[in-house]
GROMACS .gro file of C-alpha atoms in nm:
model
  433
    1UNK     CA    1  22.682  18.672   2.726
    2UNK     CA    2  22.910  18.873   2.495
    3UNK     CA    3  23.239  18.842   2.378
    4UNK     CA    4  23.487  19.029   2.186
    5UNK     CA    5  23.848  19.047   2.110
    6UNK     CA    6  23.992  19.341   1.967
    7UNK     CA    7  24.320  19.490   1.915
    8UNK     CA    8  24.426  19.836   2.040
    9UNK     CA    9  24.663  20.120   1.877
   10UNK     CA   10  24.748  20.441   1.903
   11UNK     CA   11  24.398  20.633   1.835
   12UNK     CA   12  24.250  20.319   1.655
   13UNK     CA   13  24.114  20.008   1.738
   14UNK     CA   14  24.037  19.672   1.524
   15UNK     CA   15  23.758  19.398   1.634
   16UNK     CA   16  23.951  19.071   1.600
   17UNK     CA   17  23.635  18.781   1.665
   18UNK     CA   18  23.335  18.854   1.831
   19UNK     CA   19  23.166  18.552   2.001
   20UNK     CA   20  22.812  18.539   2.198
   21UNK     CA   21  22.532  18.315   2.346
   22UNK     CA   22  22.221  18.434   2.316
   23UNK     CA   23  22.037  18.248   2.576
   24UNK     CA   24  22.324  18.293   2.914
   25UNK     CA   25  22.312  18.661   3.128
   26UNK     CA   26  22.237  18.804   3.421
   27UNK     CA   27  21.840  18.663   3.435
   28UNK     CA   28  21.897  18.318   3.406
   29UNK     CA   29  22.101  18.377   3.770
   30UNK     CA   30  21.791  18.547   3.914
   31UNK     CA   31  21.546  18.232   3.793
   32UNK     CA   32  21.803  17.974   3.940
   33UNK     CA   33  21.718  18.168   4.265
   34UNK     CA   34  21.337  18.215   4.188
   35UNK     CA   35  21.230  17.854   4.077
   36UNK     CA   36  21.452  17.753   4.419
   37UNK     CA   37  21.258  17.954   4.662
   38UNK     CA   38  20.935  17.901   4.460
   39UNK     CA   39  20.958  17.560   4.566
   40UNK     CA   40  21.062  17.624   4.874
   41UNK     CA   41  20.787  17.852   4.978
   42UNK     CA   42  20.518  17.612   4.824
   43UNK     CA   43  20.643  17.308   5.049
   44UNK     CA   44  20.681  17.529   5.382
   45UNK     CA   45  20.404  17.803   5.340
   46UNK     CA   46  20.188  17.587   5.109
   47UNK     CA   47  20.181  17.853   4.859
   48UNK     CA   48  20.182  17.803   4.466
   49UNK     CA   49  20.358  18.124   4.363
   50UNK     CA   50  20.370  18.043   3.976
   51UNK     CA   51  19.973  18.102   3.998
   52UNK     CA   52  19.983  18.449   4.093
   53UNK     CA   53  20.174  18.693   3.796
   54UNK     CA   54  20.184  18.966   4.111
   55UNK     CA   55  20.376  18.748   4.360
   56UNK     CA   56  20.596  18.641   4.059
   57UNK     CA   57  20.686  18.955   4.023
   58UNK     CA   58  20.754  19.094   4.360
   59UNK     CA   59  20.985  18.719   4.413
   60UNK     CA   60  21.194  18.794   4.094
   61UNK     CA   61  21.280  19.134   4.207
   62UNK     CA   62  21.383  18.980   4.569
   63UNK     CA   63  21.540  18.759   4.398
   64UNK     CA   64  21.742  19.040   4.180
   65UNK     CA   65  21.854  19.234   4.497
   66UNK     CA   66  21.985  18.855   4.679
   67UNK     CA   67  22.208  18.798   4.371
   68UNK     CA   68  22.371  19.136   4.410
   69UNK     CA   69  22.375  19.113   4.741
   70UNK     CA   70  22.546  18.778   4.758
   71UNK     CA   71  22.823  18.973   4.530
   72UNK     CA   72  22.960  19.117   4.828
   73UNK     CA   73  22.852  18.886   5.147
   74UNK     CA   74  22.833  18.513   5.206
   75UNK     CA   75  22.545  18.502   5.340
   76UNK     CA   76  22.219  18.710   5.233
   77UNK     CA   77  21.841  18.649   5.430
   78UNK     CA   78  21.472  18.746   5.244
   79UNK     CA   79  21.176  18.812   5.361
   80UNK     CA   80  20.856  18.910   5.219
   81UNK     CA   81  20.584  19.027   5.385
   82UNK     CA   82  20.225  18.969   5.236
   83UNK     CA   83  20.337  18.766   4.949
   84UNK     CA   84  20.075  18.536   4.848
   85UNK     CA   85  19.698  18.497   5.084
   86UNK     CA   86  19.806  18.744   5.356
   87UNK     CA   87  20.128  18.484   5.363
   88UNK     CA   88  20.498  18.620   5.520
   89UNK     CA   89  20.772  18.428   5.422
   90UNK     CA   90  21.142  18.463   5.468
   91UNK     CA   91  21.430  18.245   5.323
   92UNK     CA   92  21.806  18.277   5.375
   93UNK     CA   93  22.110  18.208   5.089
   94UNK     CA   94  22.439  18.125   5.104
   95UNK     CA   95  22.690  18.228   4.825
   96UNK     CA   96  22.818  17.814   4.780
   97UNK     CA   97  22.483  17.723   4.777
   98UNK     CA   98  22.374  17.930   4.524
   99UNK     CA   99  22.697  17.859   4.324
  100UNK     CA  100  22.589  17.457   4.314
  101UNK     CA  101  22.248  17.614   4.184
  102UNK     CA  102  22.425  17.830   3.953
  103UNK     CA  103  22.677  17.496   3.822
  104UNK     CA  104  22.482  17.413   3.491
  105UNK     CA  105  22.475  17.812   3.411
  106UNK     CA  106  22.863  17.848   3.489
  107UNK     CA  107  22.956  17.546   3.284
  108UNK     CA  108  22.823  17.768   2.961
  109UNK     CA  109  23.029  18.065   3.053
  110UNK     CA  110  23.385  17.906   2.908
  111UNK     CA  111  23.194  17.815   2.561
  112UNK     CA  112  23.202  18.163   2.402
  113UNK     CA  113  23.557  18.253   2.531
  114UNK     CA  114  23.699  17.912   2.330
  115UNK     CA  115  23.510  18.041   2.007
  116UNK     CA  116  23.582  18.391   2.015
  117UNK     CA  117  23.957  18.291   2.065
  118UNK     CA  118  23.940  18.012   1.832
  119UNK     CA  119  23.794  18.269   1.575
  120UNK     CA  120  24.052  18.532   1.610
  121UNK     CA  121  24.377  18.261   1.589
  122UNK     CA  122  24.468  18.371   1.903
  123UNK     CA  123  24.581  18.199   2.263
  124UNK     CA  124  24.516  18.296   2.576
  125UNK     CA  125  24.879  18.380   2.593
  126UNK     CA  126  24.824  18.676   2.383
  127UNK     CA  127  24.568  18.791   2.605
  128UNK     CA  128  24.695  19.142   2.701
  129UNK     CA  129  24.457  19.263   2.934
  130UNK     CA  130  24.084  19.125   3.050
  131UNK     CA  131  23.784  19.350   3.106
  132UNK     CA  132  23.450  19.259   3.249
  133UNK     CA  133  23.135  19.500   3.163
  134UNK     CA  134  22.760  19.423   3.235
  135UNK     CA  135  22.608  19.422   3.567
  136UNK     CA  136  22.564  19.040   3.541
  137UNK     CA  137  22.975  19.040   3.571
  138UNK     CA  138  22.986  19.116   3.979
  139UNK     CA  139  22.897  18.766   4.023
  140UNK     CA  140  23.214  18.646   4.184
  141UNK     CA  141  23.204  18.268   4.058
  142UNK     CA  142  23.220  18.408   3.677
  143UNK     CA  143  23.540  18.627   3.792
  144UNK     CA  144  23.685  18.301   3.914
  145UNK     CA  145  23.624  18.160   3.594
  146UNK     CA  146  23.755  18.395   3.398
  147UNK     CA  147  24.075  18.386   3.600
  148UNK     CA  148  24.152  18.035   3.559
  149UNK     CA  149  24.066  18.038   3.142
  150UNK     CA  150  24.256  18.348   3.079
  151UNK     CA  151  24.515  18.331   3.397
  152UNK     CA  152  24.525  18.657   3.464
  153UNK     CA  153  24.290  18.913   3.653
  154UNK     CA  154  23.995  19.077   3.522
  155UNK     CA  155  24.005  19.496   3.556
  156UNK     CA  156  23.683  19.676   3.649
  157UNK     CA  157  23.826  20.004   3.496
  158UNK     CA  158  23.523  20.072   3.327
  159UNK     CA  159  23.141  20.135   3.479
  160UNK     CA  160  23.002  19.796   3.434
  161UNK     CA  161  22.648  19.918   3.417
  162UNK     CA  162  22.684  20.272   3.193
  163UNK     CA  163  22.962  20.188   2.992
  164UNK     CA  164  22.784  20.025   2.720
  165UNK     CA  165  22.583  20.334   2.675
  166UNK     CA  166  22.871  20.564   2.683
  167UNK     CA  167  23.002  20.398   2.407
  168UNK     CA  168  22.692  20.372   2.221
  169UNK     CA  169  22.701  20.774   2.235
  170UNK     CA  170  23.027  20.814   2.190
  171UNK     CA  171  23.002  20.604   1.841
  172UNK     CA  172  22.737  20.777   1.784
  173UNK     CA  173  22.862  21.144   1.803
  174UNK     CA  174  23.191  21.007   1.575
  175UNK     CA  175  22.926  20.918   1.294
  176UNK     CA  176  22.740  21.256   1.342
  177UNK     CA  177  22.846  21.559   1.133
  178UNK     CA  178  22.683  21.770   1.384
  179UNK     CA  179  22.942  21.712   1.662
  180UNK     CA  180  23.309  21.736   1.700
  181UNK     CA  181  23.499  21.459   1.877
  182UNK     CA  182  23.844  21.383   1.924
  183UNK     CA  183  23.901  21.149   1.585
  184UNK     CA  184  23.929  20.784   1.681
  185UNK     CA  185  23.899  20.499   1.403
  186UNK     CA  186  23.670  20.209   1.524
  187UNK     CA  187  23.710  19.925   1.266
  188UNK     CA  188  23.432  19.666   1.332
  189UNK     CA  189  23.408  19.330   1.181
  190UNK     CA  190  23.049  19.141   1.108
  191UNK     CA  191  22.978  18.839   1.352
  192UNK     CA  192  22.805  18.692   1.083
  193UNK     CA  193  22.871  18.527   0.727
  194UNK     CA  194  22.604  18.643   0.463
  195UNK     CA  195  22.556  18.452   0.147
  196UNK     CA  196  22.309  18.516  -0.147
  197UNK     CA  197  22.081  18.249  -0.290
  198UNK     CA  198  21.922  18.250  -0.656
  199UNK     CA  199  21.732  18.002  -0.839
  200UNK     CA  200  21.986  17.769  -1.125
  201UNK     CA  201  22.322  17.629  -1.060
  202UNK     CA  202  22.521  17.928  -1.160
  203UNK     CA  203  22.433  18.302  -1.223
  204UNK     CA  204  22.347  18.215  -1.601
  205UNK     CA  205  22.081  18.008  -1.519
  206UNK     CA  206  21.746  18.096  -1.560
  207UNK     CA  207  21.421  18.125  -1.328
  208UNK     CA  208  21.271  17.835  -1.490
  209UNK     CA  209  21.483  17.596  -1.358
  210UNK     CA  210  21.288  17.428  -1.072
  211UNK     CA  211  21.380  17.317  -0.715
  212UNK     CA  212  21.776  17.405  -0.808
  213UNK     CA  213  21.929  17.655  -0.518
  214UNK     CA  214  22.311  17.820  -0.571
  215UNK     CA  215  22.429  18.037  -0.291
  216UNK     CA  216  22.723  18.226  -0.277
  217UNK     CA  217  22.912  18.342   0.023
  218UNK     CA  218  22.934  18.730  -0.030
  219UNK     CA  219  23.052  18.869   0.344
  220UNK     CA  220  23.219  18.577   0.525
  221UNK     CA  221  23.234  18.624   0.947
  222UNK     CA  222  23.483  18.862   1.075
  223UNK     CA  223  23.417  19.117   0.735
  224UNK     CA  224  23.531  19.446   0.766
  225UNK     CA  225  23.154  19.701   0.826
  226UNK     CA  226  23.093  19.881   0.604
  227UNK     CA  227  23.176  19.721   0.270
  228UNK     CA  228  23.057  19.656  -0.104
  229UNK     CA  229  23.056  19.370  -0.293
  230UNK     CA  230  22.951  19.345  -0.691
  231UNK     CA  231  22.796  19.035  -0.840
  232UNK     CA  232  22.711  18.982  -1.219
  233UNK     CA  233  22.459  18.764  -1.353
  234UNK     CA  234  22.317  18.694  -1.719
  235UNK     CA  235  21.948  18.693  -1.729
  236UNK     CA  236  21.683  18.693  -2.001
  237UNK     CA  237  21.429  18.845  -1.762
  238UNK     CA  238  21.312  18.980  -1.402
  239UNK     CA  239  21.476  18.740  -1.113
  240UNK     CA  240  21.498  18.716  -0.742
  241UNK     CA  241  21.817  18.707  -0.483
  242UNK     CA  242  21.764  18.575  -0.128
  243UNK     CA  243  21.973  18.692   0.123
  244UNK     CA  244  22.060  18.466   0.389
  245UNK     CA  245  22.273  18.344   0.698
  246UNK     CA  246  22.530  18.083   0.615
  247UNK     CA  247  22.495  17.947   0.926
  248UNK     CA  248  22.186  17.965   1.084
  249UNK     CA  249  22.264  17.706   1.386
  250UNK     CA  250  22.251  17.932   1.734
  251UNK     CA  251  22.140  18.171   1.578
  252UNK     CA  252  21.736  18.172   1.718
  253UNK     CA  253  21.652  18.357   1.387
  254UNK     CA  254  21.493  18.234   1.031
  255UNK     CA  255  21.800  18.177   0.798
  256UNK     CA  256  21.641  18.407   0.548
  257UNK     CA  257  21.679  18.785   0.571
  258UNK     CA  258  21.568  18.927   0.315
  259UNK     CA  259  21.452  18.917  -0.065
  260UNK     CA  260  21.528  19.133  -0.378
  261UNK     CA  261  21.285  19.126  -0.709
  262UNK     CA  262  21.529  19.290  -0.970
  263UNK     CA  263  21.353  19.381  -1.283
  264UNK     CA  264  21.168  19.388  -1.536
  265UNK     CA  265  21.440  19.490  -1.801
  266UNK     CA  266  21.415  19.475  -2.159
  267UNK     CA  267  21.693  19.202  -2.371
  268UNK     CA  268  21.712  19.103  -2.683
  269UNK     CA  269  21.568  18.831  -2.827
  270UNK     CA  270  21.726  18.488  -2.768
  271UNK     CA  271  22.001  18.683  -2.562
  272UNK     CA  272  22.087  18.728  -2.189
  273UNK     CA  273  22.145  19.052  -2.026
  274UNK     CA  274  22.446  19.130  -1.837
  275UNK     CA  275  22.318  19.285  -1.490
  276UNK     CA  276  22.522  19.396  -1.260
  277UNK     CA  277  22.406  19.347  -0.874
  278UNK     CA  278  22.556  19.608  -0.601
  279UNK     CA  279  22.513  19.428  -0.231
  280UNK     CA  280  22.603  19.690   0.046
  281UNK     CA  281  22.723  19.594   0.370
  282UNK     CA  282  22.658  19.972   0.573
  283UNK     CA  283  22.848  20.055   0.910
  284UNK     CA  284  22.518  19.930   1.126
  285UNK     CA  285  22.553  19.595   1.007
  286UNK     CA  286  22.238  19.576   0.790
  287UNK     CA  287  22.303  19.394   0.425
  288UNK     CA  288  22.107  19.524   0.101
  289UNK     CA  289  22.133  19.506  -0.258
  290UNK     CA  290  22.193  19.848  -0.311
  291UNK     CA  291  22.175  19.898  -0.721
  292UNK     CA  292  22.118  19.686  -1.009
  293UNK     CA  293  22.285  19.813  -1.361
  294UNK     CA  294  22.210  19.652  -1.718
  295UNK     CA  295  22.503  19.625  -1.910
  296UNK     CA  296  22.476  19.669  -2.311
  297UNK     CA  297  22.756  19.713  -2.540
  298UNK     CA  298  22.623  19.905  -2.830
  299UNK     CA  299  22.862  20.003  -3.151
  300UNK     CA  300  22.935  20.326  -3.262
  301UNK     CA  301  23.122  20.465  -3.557
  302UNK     CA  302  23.416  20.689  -3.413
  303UNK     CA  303  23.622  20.880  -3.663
  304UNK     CA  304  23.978  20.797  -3.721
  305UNK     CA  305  24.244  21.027  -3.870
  306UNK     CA  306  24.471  20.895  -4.100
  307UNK     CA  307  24.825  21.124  -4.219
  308UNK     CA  308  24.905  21.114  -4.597
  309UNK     CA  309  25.264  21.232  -4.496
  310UNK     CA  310  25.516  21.052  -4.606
  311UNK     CA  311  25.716  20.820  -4.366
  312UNK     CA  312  26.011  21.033  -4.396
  313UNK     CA  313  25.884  21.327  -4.308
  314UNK     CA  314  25.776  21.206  -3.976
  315UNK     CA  315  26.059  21.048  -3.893
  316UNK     CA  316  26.276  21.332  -3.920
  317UNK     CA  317  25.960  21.549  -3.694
  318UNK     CA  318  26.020  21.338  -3.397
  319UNK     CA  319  26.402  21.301  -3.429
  320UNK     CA  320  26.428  21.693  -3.460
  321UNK     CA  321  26.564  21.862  -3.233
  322UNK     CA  322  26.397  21.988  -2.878
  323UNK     CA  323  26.529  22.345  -2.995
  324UNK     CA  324  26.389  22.376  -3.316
  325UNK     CA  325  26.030  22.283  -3.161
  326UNK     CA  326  25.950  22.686  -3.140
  327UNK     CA  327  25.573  22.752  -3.258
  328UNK     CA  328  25.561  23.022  -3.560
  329UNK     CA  329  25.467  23.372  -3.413
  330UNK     CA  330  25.101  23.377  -3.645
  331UNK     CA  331  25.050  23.030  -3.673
  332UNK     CA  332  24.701  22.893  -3.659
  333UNK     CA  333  24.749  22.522  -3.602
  334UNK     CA  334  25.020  22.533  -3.390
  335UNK     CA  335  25.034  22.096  -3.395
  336UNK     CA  336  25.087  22.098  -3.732
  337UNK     CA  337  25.281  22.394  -3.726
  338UNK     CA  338  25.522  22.268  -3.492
  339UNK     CA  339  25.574  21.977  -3.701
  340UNK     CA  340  25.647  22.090  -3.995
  341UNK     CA  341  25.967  22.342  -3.799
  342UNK     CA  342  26.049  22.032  -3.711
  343UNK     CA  343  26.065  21.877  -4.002
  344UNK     CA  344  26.269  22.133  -4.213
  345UNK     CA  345  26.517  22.269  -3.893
  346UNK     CA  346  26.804  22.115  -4.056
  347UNK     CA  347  26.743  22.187  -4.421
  348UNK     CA  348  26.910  22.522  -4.592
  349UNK     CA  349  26.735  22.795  -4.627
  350UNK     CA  350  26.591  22.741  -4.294
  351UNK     CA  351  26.659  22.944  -3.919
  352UNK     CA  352  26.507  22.856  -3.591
  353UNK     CA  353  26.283  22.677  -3.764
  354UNK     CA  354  26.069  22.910  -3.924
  355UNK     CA  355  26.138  22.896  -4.315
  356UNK     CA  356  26.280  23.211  -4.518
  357UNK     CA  357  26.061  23.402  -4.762
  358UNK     CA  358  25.836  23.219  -5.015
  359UNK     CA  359  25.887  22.895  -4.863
  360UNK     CA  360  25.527  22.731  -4.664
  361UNK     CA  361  25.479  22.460  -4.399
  362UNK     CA  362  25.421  22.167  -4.597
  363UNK     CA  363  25.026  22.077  -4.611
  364UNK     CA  364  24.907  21.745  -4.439
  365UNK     CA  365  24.594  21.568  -4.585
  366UNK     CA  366  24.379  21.418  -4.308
  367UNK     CA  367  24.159  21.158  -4.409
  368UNK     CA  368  23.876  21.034  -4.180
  369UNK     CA  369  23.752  20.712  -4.160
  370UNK     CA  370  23.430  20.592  -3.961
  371UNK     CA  371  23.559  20.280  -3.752
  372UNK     CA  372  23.305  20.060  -3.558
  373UNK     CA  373  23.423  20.090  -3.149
  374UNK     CA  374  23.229  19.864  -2.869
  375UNK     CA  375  23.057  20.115  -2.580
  376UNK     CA  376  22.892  19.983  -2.301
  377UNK     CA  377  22.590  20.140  -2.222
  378UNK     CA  378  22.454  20.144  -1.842
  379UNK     CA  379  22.047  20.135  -1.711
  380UNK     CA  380  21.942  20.103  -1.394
  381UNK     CA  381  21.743  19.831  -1.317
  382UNK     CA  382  21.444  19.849  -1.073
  383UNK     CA  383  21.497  19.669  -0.725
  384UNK     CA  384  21.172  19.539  -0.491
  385UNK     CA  385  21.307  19.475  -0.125
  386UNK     CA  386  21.094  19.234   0.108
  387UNK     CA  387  21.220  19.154   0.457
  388UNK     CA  388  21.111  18.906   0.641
  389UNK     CA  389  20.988  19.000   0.971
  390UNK     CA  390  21.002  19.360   0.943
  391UNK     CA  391  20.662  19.568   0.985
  392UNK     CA  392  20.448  19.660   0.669
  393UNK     CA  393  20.415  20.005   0.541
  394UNK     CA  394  20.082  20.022   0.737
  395UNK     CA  395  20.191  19.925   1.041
  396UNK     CA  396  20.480  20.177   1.007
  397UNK     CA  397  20.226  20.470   0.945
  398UNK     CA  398  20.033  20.365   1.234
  399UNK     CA  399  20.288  20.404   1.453
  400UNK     CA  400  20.410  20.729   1.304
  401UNK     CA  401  20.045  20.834   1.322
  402UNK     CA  402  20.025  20.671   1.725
  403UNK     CA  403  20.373  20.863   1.826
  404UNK     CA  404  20.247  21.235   1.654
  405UNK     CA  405  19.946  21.151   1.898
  406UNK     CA  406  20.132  21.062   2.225
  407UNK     CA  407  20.338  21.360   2.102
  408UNK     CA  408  20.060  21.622   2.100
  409UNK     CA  409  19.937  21.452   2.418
  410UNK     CA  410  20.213  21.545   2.602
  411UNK     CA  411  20.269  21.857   2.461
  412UNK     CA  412  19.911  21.961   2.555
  413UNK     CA  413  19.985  21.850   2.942
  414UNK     CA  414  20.304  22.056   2.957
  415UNK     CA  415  20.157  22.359   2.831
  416UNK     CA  416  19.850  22.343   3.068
  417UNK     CA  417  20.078  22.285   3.360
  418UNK     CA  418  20.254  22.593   3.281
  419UNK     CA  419  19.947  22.761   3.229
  420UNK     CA  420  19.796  22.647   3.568
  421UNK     CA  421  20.140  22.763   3.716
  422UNK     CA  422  20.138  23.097   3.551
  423UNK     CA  423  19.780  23.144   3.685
  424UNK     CA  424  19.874  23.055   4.036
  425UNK     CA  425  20.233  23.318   4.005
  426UNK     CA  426  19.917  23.548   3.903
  427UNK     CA  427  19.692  23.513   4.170
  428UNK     CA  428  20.006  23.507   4.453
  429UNK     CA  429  20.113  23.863   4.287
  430UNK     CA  430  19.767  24.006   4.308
  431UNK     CA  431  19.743  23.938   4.684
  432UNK     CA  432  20.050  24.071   4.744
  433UNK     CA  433  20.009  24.380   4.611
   0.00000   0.00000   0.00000
């Protein structure tokens, strides 16, 4: 069971809470009504169905069809011919019945709507609207439910059984370059809180340091996907980052997700390096450490310029006049130039700026001087993923190498069918002619 608030605007929509239980849907309704007529049939008929997988499966899917059945009338009879030893059976349901088998799976069904409202600071007063998807839904005592918690209705606007794929494709083509949609903005939030482990009790410490954990909460729950976050750590060698659910309770998963191996970089002696650690949170919800960078500040002499001018002189270049700023017509350096016009606008001898005959723009000596300035200088740092659960490199190219086989198969049976067809179009042409 799945829940999710979100808000709706004008070609835009934002995921508020999202709020789930892994272990409540549609099948646990179908094994209320299979363990019931299991032992039903085996005190009647004397039949142990659990002991044959075959009649297992042909009760589930009985089973299946009586729950949506019961969706729409009270009462709903089965029968199965040949079940189990050459054995017929036949069983009948009513809806209240199955409801009072159904109680300890309905009770479940209000947890997820308290959280996910809980999580998004909302009541059910500002419930706008209620919409049920999933063809587990059509069970009427979960509508019922739903009416009392949120008061209000829930719409069936949507196809409860193809609308999660629609939208799946429709997301889908709105990330693609290759197709052209009408633009809609989906921003999603991440049901889960992410933190990052490392060995010491703060990001100085180093490796050595035994049995001492620090996490840090990077991407709490309800984060905006996709999104970047940049860590810094000093380190006098190659170290490891764990990444890792906050919360691991409910969750049916290990709380580790992953590990990173970032190094080997080269320090100083008896200094730490500055690294600085890129974790990526993409728009599928998948969390990496996406680049490492070594930090260095290095110094390096950068040449400064120092004016001999006298004080004077400058002052009366910037309070000239905006109209005596005009460049000579065969000037060279037209900075300097333009500050010396500047300089000598309002003495005699002197029009527009430019000086009369045998008069020269007054020479500026420029000294320079090497000054020591700070640069920092960026490396990448190497970066080993391992995550935990996930196939090896092996396994992957066994696959690969399984698929391009089942691949060619295929291939290999559509072409001889055509073949075989194009033979037989052959032969029916012949004798017609």
């Amino acid at each position: 069971m799945q829940v999710c608030i979100a808000g709706f605007k004008k070609g835009q929509l934002k995921v508020l809470a999202h709020s789930f239980d892994r272990s409540l849907g549609g099948r646990d309704f179908d094994e209320v009504l299979f363990h019931h007529f299991a032992g039903k049939f085996k005190e009647e008929y004397k039949i142990d169905v659990l002991q044959n997988a075959r009649a297992c499966l042909r009760l589930r899917a009985s089973c299946e069809k009586m729950k949506k059945m019961l969706s729409a009338n009270p009462v709903v009879p089965m029968n199965i011919e040949c079940l189990m030893d050459e054995t017929d059976v036949k069983g009948i349901m009513k809806r209240e019945e199955f409801e009072e088998l159904s109680l300890p799976i309905l009770e479940r069904v209000k947890g997820p709507l308290e959280k996910a409202l809980a999580d998004a600071g909302l009541s059910v007063d500002d419930i706008h609207m209620v919409e049920v998807v999933g063809s587990g839904s059509r069970v009427p005592a979960i509508n019922k439910i739903l009416t009392e918690f949120f008061k209000k209705e829930p719409r069936r606007t949507m196809n409860a059984s193809e609308c999660v794929a629609k939208g799946a494709a429709l997301q889908c083509a709105i990330l693609s370059p290759t197709f052209k949609v009408r633009e809609f903005q989906v921003n999603e939030s991440f049901p889960f809180s992410i933190s990052l482990a490392w060995k010491g009790s703060g990001p100085d410490a180093q490796d050595t340091v035994p049995d001492n954990q620090q996490s840090s909460l990077v991407f709490p729950k309800g984060n905006p996907i996709p999104s970047i976050k940049a860590l810094t750590f000093y380190r006098s060698g190659t170290f490891t980052i764990d990444v890792q659910y906050s919360d691991a309770s409910g969750q049916q998963t290990p709380s580790r997700i992953s590990t990173y191996t970032i190094g080997p970089f080269e320090v100083k002696q008896s200094e730490k390096a500055k690294v600085k650690v890129k974790v990526r949170l993409n728009v599928h919800g998948i969390v990496s450490v996406d680049l490492a960078t070594l930090l260095e500040e290095e110094e390096v002499e950068a040449s400064v310029s120092k004016e001999s001018a006298s004080e004077p002189t400058k002052m009366d270049a910037d309070e000239a006049p905006a109209d005596a700023a005009a460049a000579p017509p065969n000037g060279n350096d037209a900075d300097v130039n333009m500050q010396d016009a500047k300089a000598n606008a309002d003495t005699p001898g002197v029009e527009n700026g430019i000086p009369e005959n045998g008069d020269k723009p007054a020479q500026m000596d420029v000294d320079d001087t090497k000054v020591p300035k700070k640069k920092v200088k960026k490396t990448n740092v190497p970066v080993a993923e391992l995550v935990y659960g996930a196939m090896s490199p092996a396994d992957v190219q066994k696959a690969s190498e399984k698929e391009y086989e089942m691949a060619l198969q295929d291939r290999v049976m559509e072409e001889t069918k055509d073949k075989k067809n194009a033979v037989e179009a052959y032969v029916y042409d012949m004798r017609n002619k």
